[in-house]
Coordinates of N, CA and C in Angstrom, one line a residue:
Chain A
X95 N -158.1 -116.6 99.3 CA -159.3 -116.5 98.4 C -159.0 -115.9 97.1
X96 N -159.7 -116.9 96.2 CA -158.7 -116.5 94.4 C -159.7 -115.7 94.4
X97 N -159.4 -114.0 93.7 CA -160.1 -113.0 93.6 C -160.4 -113.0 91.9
X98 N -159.9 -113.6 91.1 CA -159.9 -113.6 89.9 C -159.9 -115.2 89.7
X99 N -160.4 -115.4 88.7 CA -160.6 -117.2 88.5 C -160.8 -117.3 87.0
X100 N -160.6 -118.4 85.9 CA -160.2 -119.0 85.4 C -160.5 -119.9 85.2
X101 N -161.8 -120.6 84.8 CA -162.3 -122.0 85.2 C -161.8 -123.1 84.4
X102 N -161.4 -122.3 82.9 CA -161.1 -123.5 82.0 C -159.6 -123.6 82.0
X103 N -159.0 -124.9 82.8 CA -158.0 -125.1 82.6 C -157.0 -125.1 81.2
X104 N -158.2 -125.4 79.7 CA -157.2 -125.4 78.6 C -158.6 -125.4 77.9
X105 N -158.2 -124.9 76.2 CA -159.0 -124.8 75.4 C -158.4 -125.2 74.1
X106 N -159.0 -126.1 73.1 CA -158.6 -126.3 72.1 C -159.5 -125.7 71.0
X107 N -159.2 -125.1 70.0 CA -159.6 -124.8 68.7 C -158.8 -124.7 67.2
X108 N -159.6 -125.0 66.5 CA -159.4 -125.2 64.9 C -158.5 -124.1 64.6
X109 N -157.5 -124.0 63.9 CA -156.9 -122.3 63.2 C -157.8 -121.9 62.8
X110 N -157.9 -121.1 62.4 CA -159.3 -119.8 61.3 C -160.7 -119.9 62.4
X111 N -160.6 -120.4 63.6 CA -161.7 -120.5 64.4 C -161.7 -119.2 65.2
X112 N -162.6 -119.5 65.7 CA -162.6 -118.0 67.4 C -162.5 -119.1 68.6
X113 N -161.4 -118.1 69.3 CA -161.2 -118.6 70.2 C -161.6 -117.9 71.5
X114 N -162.4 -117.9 72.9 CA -163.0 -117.4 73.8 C -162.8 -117.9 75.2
X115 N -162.0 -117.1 75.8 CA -161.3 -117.1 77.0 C -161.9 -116.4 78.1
X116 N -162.6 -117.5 79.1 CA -163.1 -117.0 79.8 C -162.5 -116.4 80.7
X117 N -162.8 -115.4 82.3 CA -162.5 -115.0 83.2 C -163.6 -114.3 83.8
X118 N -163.9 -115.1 85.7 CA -164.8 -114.2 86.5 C -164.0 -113.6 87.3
X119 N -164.8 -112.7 88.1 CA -163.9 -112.0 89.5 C -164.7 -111.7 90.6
X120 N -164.4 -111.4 91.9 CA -165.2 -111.3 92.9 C -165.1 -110.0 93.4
X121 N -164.1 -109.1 93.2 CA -164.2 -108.0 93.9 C -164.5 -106.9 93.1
X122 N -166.1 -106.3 93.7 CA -166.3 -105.1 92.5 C -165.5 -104.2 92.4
X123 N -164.7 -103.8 93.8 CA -163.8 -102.8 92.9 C -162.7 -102.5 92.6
X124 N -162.7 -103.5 91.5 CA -161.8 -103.8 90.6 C -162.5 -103.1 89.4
X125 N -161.2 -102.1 88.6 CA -161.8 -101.2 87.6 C -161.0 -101.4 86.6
X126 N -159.7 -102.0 86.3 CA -159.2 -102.2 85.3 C -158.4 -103.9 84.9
X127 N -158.7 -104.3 83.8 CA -158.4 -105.7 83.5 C -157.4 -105.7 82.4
X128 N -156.8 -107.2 82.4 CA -155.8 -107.3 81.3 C -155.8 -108.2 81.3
X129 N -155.3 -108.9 80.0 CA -154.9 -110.3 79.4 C -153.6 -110.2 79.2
X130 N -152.5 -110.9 79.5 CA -151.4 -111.7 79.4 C -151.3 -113.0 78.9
X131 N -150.4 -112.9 77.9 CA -150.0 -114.3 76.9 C -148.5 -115.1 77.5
X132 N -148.7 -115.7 77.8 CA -147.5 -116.7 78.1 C -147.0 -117.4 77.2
X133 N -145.5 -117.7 76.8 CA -145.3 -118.8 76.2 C -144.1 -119.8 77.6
X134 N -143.8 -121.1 77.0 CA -143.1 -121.5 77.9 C -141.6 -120.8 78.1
X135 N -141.0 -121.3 79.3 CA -139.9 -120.1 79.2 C -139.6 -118.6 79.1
X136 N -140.8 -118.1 79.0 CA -140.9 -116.6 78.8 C -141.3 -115.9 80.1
X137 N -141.7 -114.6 80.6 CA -142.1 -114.2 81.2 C -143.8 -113.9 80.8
X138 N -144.7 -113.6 81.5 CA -146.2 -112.7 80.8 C -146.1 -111.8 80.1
X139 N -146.2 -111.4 79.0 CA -146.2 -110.4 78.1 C -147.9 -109.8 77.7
X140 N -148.0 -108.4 77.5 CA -149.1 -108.0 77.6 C -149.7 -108.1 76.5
X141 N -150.8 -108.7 76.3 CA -151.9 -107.9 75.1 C -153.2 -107.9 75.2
X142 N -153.8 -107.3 76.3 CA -154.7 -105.9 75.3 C -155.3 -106.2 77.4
X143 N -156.0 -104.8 77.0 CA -156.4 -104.2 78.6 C -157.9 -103.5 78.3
X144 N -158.9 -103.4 79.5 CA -160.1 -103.0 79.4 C -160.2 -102.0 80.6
X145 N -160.4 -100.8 80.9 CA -161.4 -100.2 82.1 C -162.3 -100.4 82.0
X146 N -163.0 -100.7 83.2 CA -164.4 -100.6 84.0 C -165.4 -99.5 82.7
X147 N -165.2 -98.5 82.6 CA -166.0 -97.8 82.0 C -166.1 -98.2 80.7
X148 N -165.5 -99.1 80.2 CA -165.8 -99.4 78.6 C -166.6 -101.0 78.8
X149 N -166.9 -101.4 77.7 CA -167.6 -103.2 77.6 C -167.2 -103.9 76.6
X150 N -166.2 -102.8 76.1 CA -165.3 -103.6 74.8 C -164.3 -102.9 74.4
X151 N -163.1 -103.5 73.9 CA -161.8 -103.0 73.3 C -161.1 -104.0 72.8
X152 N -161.2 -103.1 71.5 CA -160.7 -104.3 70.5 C -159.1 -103.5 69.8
X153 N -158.5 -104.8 69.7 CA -156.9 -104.6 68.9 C -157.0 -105.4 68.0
X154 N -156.9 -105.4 66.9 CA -156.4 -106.6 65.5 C -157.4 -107.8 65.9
X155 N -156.8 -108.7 66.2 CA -157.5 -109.9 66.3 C -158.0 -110.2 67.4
X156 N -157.9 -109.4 68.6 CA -157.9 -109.8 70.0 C -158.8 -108.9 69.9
X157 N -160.1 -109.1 71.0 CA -161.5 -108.0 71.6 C -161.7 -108.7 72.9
X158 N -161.5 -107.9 74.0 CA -162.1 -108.2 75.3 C -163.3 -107.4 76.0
X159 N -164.1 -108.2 76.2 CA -165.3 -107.9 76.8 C -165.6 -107.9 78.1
X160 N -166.3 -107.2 78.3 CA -166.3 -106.7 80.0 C -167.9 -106.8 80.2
X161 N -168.0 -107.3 81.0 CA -169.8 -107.4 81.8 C -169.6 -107.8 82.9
X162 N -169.5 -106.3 83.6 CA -169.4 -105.7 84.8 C -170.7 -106.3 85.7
X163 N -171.8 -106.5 85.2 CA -172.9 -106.9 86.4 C -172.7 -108.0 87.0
X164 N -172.1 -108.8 85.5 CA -171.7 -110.4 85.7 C -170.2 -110.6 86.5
X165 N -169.7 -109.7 86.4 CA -167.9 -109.8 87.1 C -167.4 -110.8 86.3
X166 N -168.0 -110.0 84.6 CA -167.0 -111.4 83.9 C -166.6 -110.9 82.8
X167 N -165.6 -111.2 82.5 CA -164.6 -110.6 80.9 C -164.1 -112.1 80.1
X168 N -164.4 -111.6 79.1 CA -163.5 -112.5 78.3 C -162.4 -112.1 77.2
X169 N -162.1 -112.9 76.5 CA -161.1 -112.8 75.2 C -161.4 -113.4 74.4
X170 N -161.9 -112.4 73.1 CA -162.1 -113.3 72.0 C -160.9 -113.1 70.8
X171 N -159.9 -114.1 70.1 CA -159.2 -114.5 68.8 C -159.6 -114.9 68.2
X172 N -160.0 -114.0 66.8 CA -160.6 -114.2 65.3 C -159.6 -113.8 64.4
X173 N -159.4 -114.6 63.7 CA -159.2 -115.7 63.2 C -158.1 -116.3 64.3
X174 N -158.8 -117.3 65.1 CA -157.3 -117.9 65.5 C -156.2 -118.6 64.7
X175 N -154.7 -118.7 65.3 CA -153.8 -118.6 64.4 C -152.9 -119.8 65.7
X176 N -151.9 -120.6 64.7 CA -150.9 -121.5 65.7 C -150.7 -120.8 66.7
X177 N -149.2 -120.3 65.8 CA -148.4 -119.1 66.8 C -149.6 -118.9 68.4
X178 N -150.8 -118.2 68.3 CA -151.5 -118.3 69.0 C -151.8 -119.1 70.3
X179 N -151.3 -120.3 70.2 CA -151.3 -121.4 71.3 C -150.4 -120.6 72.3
X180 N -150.7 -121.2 73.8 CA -150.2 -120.4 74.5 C -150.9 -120.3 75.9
X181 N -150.4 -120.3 77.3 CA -151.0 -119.7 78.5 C -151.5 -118.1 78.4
X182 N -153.0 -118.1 78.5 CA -153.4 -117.1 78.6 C -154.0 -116.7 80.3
X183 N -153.2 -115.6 80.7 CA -153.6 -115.0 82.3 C -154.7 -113.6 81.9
X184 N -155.7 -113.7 82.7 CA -156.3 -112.5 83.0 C -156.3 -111.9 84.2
X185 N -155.7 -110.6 84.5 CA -155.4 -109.7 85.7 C -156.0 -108.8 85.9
X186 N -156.3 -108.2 87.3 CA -157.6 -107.2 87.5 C -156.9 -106.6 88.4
X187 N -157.1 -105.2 88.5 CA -156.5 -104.2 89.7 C -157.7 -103.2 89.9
X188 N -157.4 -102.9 91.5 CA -158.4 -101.6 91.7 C -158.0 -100.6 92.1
X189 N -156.6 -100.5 92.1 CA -155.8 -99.5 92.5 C -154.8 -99.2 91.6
X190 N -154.3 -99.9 90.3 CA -153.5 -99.4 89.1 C -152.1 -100.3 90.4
X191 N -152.0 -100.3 91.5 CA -151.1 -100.9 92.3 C -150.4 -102.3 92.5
X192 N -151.7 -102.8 92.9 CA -151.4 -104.6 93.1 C -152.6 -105.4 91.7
X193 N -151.9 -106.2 91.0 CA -152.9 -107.1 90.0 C -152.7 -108.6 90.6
X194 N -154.1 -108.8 90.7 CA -154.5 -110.4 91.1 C -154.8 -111.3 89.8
X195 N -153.9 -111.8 89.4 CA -154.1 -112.9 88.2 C -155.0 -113.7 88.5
X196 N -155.5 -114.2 87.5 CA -156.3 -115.7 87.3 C -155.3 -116.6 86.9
X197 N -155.5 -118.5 87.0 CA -154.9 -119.5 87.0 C -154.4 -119.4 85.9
X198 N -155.0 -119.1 84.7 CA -154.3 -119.1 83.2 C -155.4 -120.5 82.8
X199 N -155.5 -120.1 81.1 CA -156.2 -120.8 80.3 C -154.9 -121.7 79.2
X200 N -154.8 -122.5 78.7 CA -153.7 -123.2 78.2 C -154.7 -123.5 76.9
X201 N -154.4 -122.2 75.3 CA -154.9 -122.5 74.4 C -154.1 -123.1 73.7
X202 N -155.1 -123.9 72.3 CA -154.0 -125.2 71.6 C -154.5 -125.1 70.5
X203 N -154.0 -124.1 69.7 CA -154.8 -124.0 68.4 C -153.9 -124.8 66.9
X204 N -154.9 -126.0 66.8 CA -154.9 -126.5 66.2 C -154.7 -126.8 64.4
X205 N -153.8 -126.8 63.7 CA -153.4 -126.1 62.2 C -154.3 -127.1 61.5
Chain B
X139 N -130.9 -105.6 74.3 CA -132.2 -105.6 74.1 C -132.4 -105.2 75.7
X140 N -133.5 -104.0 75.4 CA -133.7 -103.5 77.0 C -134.6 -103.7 77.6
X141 N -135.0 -105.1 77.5 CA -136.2 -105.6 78.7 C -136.1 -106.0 80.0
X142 N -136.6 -106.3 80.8 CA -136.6 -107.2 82.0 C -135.9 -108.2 82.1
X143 N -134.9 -108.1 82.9 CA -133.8 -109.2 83.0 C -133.7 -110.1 84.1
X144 N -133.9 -111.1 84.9 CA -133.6 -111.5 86.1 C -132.3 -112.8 85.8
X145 N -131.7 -112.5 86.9 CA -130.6 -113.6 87.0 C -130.9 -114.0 88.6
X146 N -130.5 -115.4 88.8 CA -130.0 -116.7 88.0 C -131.2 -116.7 87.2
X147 N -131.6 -117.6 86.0 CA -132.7 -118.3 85.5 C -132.9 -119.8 86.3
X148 N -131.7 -120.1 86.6 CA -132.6 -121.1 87.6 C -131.5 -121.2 88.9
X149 N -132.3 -121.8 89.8 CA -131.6 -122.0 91.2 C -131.9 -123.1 91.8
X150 N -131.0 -124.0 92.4 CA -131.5 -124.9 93.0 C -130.5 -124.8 94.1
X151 N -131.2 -125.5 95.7 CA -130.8 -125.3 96.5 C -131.4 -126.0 97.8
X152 N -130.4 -126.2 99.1 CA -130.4 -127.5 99.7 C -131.9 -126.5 100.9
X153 N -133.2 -127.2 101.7 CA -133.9 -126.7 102.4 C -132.5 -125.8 103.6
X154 N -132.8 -124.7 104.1 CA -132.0 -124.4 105.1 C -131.4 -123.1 104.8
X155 N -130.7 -123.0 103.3 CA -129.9 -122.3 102.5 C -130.8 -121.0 102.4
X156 N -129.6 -119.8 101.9 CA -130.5 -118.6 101.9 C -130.0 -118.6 100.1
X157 N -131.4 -117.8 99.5 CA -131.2 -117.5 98.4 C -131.3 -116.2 97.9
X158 N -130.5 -115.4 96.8 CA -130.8 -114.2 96.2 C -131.1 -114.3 94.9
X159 N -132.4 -113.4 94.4 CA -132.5 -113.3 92.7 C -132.5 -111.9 92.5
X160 N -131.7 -111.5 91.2 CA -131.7 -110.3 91.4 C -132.5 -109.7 89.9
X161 N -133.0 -108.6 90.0 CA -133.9 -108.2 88.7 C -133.8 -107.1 88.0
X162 N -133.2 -106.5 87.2 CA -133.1 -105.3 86.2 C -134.3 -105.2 85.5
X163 N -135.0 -104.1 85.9 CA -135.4 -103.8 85.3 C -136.0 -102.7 84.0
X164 N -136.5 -102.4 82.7 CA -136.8 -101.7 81.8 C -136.4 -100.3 82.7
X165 N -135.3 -99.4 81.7 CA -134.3 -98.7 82.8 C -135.0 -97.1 82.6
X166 N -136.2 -96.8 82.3 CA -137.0 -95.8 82.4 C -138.2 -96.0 83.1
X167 N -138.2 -97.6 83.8 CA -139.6 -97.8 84.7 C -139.3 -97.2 86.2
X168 N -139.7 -96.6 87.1 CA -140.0 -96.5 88.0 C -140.9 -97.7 89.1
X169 N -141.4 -98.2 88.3 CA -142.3 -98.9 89.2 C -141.9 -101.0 88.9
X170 N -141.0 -101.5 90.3 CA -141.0 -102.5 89.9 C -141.6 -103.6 90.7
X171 N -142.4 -104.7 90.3 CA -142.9 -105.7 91.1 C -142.2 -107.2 91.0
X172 N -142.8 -108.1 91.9 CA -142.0 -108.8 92.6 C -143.1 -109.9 93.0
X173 N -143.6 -111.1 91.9 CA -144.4 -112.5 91.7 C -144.1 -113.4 92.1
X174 N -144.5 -114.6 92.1 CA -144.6 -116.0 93.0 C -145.4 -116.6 91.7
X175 N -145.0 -117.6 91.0 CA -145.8 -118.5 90.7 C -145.3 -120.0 90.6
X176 N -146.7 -120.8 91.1 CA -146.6 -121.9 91.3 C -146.9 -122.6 90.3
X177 N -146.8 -124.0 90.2 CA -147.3 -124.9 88.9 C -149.0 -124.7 89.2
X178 N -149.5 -124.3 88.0 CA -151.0 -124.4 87.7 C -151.5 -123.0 88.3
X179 N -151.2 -122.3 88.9 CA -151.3 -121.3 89.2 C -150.7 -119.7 88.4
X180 N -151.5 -118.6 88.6 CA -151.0 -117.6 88.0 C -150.3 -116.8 88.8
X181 N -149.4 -115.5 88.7 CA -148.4 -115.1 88.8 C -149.1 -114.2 90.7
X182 N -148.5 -114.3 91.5 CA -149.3 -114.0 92.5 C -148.5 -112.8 93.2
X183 N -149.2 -111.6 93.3 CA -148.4 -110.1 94.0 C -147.6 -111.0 95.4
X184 N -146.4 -110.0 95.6 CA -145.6 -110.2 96.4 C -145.2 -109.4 97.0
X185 N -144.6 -107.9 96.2 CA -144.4 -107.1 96.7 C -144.1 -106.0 95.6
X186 N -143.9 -104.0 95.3 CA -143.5 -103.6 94.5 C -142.7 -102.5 95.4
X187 N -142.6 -101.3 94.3 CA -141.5 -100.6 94.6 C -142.0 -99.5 93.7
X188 N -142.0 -98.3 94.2 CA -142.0 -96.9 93.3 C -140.5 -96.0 93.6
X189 N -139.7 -96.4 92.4 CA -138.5 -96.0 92.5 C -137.2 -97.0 94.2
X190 N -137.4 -96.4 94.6 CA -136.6 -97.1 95.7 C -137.4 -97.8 97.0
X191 N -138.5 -96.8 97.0 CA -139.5 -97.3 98.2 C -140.5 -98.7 97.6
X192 N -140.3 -99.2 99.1 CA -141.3 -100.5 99.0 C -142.3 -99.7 99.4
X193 N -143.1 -100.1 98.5 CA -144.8 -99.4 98.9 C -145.8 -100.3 99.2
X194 N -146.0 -101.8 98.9 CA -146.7 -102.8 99.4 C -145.6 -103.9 99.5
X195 N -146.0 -104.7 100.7 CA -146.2 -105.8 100.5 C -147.3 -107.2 100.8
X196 N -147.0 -107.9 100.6 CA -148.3 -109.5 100.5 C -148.3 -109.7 102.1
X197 N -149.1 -110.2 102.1 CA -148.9 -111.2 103.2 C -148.9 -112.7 102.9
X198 N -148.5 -112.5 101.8 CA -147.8 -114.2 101.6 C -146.3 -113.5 101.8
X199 N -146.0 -112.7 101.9 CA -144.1 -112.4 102.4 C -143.7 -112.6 103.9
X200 N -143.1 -113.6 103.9 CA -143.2 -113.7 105.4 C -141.8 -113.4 105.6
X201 N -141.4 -113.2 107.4 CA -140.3 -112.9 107.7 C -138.6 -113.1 106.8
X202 N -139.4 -114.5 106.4 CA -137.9 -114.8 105.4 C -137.6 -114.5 104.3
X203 N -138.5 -113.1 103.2 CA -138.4 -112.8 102.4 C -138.0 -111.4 102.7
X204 N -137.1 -110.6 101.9 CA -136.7 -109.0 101.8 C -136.3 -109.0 100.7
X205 N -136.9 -108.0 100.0 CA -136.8 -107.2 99.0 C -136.1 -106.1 98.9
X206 N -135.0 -105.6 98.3 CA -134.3 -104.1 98.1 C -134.7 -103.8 96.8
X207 N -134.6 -102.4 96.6 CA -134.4 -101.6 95.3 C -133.5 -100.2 96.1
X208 N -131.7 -100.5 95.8 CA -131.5 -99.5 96.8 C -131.1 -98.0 96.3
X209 N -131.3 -98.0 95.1 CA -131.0 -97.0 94.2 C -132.3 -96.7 93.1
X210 N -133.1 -97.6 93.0 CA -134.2 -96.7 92.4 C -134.0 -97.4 91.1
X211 N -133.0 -99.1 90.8 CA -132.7 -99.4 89.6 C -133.1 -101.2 89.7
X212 N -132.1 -101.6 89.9 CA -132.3 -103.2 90.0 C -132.8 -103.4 91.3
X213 N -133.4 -104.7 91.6 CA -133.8 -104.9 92.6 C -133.3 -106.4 93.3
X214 N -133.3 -106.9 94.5 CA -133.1 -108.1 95.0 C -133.7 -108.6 95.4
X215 N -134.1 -109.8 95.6 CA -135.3 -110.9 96.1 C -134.6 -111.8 97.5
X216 N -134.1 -112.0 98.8 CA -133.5 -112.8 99.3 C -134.6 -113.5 99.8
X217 N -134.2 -114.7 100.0 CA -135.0 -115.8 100.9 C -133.8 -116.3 101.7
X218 N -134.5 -116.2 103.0 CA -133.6 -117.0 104.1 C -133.7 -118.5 104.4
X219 N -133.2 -119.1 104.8 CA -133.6 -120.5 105.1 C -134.7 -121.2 104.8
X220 N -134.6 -121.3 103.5 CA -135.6 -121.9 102.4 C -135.9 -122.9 102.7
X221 N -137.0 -123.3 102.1 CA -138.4 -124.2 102.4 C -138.8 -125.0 101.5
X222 N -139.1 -126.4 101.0 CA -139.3 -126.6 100.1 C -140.5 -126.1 99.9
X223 N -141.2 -125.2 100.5 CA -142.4 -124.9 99.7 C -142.1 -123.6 98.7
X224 N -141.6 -123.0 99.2 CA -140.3 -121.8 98.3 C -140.3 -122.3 96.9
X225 N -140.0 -123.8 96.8 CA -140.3 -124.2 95.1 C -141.1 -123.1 94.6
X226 N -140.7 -122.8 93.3 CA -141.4 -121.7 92.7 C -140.9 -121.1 91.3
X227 N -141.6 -120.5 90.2 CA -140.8 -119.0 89.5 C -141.4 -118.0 90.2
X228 N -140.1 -117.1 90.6 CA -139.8 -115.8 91.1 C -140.0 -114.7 90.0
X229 N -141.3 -113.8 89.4 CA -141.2 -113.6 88.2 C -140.9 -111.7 89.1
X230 N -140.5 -111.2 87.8 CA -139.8 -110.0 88.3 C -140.7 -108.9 87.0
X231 N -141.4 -107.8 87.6 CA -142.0 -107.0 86.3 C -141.9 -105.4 86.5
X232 N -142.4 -104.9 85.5 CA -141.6 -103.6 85.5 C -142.6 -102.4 85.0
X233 N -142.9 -100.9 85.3 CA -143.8 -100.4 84.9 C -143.3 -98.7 85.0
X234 N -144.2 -98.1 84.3 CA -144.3 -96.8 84.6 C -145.5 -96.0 85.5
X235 N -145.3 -95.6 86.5 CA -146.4 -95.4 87.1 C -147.4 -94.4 86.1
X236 N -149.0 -94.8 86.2 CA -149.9 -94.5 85.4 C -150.0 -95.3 83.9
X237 N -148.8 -95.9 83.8 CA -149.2 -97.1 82.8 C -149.4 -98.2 83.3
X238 N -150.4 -98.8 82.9 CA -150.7 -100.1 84.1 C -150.1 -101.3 83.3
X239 N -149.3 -101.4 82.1 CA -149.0 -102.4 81.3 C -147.9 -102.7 81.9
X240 N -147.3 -103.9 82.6 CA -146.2 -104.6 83.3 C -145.7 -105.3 82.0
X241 N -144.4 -105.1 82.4 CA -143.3 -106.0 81.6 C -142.3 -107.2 82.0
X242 N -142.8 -108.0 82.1 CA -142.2 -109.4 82.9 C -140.7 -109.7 82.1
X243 N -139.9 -110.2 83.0 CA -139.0 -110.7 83.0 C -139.3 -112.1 82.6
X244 N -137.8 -112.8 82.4 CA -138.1 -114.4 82.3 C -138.5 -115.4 83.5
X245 N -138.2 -115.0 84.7 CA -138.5 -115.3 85.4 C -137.2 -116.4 86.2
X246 N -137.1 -117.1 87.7 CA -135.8 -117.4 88.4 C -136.7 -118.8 89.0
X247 N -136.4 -119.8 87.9 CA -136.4 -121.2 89.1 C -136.1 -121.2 90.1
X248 N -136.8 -121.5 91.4 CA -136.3 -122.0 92.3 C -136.8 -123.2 92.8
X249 N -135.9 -124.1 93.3 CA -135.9 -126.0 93.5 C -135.3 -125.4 94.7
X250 N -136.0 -126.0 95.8 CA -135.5 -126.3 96.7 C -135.7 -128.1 97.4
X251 N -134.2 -128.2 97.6 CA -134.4 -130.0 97.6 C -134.4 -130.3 99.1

């Protein structure tokens, strides 16, 4: 049973656009989230993380939102950028121990 | 450069055969984990490690999987008599306990034919 999900297999947008990555989850107690950027060949590399007690945290261009009633977070990139394109994973833990990834979003930002 | 290393990057190998991946990792983490991902899928817990102790594992690890960390440094992945469902990256990540930010390796093709 996928405890974290991912619905949109891939996402395209315009450069200079926002780009919004979704992510639901089923277990409430799950208290801390993350996004991971993939490129091919690479391993997951981190950028940017949310606890439960917050509904937003923003880095530069990246802001993830958290709506805990809904068991749903997303990722928003403003201005999106090429470089940008990329598998994006979002991971949830309730113990700081084990993280249950989602499928990954395959963004394609378009110049 | 002192990231996350796994060797081989890829493996290929006959069903039957046993395999090992081995993983270095970030050499002031204490805490290392140990992924499964499939095509279209995301990176799936397996098992980790706080310093030398295995402290979880999946129950997707079945008998023919062991993991060591025998020193509290690198770690090894063996599979015994592999499966083609074993097809997979073996991704290897690295942490400090109380920082929840993991640092992934490149990750260890495995083909099994």
């Amino acid at each position: 049973d996928q405890q974290v999900k991912q619905n949109s297999p891939s996402l395209s947008v315009q450069e200079g656009r926002i780009s919004i990555l979704n992510c639901d989850y089923t277990n409430s107690m799950f208290d801390y989230f993350l996004w991971y950027k993939k490129y091919p060949a690479e391993g997951p590399t981190f950028l940017i993380s949310i606890s439960s007690i917050k509904d937003k945290n923003e880095d530069g261009r990246f802001t993830v939102f958290l709506n805990k009633s809904a068991k749903h977070l997303s990722l928003h990139i403003v201005p999106s950028q090429p470089g940008d394109s990329a598998v994006y994973f979002c991971a949830a833990s309730a113990d700081f121990n084990k993280f249950y990834f989602g499928s990954g979003t395959k963004l394609n930002v378009k110049p | 450069d002192t990231g996350v290393s796994q060797d081989p990057r890829h493996k290929i190998t006959k069903r039957g055969q046993n395999v090992t991946f081995r993983c270095d990792p970030i050499s002031e983490h204490n805490r290392l984990y140990w992924y499964r991902q499939t095509l279209g899928q995301g990176p799936e817990f397996l098992t980790y490690f706080q310093n030398e102790a295995q402290l979880e594992k999946s129950r997707l690890l079945s008998d023919r999987f062991s993991a060591e960390r025998p020193k509290g440094s690198f770690s090894t992945l063996e599979i015994q008599r592999t499966e083609q469902g074993d097809s997979a990256m073996y991704l290897c990540a690295s942490s400090w306990t109380g920082d929840n930010e993991q640092f992934f390796g490149p990750g260890t093709r495995l083909t099994v034919l």
